[in-house]
GROMACS .gro file of C-alpha atoms in nm:
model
  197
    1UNK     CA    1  12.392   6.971   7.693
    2UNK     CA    2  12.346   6.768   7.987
    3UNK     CA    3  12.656   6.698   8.226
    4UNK     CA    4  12.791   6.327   8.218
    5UNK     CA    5  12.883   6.266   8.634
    6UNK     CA    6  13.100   5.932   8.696
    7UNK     CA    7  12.878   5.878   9.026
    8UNK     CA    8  13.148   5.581   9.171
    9UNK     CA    9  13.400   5.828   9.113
   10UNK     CA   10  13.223   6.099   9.291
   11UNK     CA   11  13.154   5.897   9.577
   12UNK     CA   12  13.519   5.764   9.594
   13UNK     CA   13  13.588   6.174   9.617
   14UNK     CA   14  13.327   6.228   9.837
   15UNK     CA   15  13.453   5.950  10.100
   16UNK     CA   16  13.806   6.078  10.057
   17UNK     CA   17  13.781   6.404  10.152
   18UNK     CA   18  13.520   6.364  10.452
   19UNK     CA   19  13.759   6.191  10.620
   20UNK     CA   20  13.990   6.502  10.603
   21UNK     CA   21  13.719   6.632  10.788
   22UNK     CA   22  13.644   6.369  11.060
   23UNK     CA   23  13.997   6.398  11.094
   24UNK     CA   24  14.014   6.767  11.127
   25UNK     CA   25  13.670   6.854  11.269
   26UNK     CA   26  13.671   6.554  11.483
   27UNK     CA   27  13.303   6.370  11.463
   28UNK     CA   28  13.080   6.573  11.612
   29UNK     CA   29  13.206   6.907  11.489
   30UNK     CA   30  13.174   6.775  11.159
   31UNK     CA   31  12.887   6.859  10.922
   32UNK     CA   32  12.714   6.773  10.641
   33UNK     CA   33  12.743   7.095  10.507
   34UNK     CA   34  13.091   7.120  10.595
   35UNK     CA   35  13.166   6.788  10.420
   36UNK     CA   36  12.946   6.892  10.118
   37UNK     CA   37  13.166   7.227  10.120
   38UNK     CA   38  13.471   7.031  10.122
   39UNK     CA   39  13.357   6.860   9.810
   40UNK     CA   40  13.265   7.170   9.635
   41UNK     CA   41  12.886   7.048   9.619
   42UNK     CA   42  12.552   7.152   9.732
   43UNK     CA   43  12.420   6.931  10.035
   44UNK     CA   44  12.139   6.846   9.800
   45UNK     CA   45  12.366   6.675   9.614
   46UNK     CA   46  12.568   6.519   9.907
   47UNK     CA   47  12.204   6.386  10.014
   48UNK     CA   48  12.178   6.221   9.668
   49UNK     CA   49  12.477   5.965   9.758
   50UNK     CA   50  12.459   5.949  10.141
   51UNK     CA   51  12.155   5.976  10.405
   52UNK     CA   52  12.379   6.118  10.675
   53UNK     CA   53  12.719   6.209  10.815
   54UNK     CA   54  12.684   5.884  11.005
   55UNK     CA   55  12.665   5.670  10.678
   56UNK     CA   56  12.968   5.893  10.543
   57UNK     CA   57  13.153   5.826  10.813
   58UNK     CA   58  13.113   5.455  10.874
   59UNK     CA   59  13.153   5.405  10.470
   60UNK     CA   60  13.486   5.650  10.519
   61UNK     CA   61  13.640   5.400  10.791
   62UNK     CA   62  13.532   5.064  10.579
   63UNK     CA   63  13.718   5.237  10.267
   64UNK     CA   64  14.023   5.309  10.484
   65UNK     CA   65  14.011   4.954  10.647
   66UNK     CA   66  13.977   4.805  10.235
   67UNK     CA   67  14.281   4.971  10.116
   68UNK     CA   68  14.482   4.813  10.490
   69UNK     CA   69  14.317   4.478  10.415
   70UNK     CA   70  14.448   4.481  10.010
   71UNK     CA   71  14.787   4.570  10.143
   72UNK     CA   72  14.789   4.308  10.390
   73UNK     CA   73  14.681   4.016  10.122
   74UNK     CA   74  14.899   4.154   9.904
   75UNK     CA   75  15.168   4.070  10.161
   76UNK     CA   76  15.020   3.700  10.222
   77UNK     CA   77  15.012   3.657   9.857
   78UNK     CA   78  15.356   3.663   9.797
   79UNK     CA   79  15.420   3.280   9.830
   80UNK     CA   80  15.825   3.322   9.789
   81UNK     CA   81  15.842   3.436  10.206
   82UNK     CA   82  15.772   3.212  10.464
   83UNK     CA   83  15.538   3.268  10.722
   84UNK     CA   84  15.812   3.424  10.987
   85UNK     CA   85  15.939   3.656  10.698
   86UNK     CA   86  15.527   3.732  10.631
   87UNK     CA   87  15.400   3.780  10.981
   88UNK     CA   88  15.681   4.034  11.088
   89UNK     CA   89  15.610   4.214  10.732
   90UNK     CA   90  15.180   4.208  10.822
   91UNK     CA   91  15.264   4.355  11.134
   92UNK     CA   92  15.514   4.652  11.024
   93UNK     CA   93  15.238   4.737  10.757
   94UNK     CA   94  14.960   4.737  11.042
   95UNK     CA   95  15.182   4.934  11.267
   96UNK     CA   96  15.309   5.190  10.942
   97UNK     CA   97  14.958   5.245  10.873
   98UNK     CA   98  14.819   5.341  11.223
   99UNK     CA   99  15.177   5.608  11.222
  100UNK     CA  100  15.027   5.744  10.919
  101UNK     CA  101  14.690   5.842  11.038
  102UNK     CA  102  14.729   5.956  11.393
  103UNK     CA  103  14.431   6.163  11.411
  104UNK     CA  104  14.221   5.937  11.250
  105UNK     CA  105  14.231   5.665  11.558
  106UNK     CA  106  14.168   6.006  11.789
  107UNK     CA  107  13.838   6.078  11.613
  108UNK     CA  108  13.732   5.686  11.600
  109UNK     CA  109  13.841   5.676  11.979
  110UNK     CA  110  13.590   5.951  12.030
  111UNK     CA  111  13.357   5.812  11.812
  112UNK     CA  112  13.373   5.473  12.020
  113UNK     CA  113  13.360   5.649  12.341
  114UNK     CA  114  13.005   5.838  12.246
  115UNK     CA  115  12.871   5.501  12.083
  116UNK     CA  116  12.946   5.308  12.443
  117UNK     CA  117  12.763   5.644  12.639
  118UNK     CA  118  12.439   5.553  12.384
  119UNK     CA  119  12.461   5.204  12.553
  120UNK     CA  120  12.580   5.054  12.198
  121UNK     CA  121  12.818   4.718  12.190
  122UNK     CA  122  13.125   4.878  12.062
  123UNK     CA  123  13.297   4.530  12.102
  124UNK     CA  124  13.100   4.395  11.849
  125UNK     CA  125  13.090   4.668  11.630
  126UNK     CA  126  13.504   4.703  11.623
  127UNK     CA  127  13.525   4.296  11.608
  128UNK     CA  128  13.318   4.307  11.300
  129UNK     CA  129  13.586   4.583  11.136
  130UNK     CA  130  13.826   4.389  11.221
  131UNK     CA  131  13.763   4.058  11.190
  132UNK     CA  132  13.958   3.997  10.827
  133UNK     CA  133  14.264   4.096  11.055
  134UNK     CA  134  14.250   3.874  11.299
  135UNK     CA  135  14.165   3.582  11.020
  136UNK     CA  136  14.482   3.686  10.793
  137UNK     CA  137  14.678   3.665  11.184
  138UNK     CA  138  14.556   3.358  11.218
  139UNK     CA  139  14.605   3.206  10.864
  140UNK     CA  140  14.986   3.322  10.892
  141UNK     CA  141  15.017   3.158  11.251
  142UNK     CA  142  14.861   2.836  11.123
  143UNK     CA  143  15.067   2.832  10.816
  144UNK     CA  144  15.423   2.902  11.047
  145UNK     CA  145  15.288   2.606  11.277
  146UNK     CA  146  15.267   2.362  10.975
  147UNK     CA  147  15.588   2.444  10.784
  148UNK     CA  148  15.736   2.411  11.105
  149UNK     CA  149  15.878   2.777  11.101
  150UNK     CA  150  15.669   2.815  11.477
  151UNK     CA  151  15.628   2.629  11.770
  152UNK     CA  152  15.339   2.411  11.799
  153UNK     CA  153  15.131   2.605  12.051
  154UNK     CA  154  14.782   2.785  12.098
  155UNK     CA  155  14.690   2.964  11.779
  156UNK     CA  156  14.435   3.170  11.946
  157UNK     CA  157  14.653   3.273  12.214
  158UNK     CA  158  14.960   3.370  11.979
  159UNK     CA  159  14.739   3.599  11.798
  160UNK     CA  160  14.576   3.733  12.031
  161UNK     CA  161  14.957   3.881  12.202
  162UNK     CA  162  14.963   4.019  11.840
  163UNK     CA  163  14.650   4.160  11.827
  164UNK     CA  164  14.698   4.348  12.153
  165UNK     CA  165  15.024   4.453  12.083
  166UNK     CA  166  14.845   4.637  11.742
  167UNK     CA  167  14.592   4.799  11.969
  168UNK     CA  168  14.864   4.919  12.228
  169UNK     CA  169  14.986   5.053  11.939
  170UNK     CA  170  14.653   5.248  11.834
  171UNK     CA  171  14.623   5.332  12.197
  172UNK     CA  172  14.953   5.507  12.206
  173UNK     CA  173  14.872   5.740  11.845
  174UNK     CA  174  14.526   5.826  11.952
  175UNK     CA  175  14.549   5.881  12.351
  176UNK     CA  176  14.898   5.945  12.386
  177UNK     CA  177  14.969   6.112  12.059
  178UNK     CA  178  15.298   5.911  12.061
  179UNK     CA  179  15.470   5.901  11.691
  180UNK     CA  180  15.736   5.720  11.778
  181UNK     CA  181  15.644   5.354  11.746
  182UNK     CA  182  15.958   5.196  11.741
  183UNK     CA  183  15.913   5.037  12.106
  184UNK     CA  184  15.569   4.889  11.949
  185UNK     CA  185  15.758   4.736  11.645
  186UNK     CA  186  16.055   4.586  11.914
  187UNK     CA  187  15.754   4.426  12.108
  188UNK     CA  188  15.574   4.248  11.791
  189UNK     CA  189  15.921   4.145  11.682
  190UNK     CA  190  16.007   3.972  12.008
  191UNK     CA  191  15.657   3.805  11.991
  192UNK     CA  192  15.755   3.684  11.664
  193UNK     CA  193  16.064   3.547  11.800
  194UNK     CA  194  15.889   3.355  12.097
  195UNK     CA  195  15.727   3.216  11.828
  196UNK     CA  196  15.976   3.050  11.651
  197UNK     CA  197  16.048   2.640  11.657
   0.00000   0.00000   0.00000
């Protein structure tokens, strides 16, 4: 009797637990094999859903930055906050997240750093990850600006102070292997407040 295999499933599994070892392995110490062994499958059968640890490991990072980005519209869809009470709540579930997964940012740091000594654009490459982020930062700002809740000002400019507060933030897990990010949350909460009409 043949075996029935839920191959979205497996793939969701397979994504899941290579990141457990990007994050423990680090990227270049990481295998296939090691990833296959993680899964409890051949590497024959890892090769069946991904062409390389590269593809694994980009497809790992999209699926992490998917599950931020649901949380983060699920925040903006909640029409009963204004945009004050929804930018500060964006922001503590950006700067919860990057807590959670402190080793993660370390092995994407390292993964940047070896892309930019290939000569790559890792500007563009992190913009285009991110670029939902800076749009839903944006949207919120805009929104504040027209219900009057912020200042009329420079929208790019606002977000922008927000946006490198976050990567302060990712600087401090990664680099600095600093947990405690209450100093972060202060700053992004007094930027808020300059904010404010």
């Amino acid at each position: 009797m043949a075996i029935i295999v839920a191959h979205d499933k497996r793939r969701q599994e397979i994504l899941q637990k290579s990141l457990d070892v990007f994050i423990e392995e680090g990227y270049e110490d990481a295998t296939f094999q090691k990833i296959a062994d993680r899964c409890g499958i051949t590497r024959t059968t890892l090769y069946i859903y991904f062409k390389n640890k590269h593809e694994i490991f980009l497809e790992s990072i999209k699926e992490l930055l998917s599950e931020l980005e649901i949380s983060l519209t699920d925040v903006i869809k909640d029409k009963s906050k204004n945009a004050e009470t929804t930018l500060r709540q964006i922001l503590r579930t950006i700067i919860t997240r990057c807590g959670e997964n402190p080793k993660l940012f370390s092995v994407l740091l390292n993964y940047l750093m070896q892309l930019k000594k290939s000569g790559a654009d890792t500007n563009s490459r992190v913009r285009r990850r991110v670029i939902r982020v800076h749009h839903l930062l944006v949207t919120i700002i805009i929104q504040g600006i027209r219900a009057g809740d912020f200042k009329d000002g420079n929208v790019r400019i606002m977000e922008e102070s927000l946006y490198a507060l976050i990567e302060a933030a990712i600087f401090r897990i990664a680099v600095l292997g600093q947990n405690n990010l209450a100093s972060i949350q202060e700053s992004l909460e007094r930027t808020v407040d300059s904010f404010l009409a």
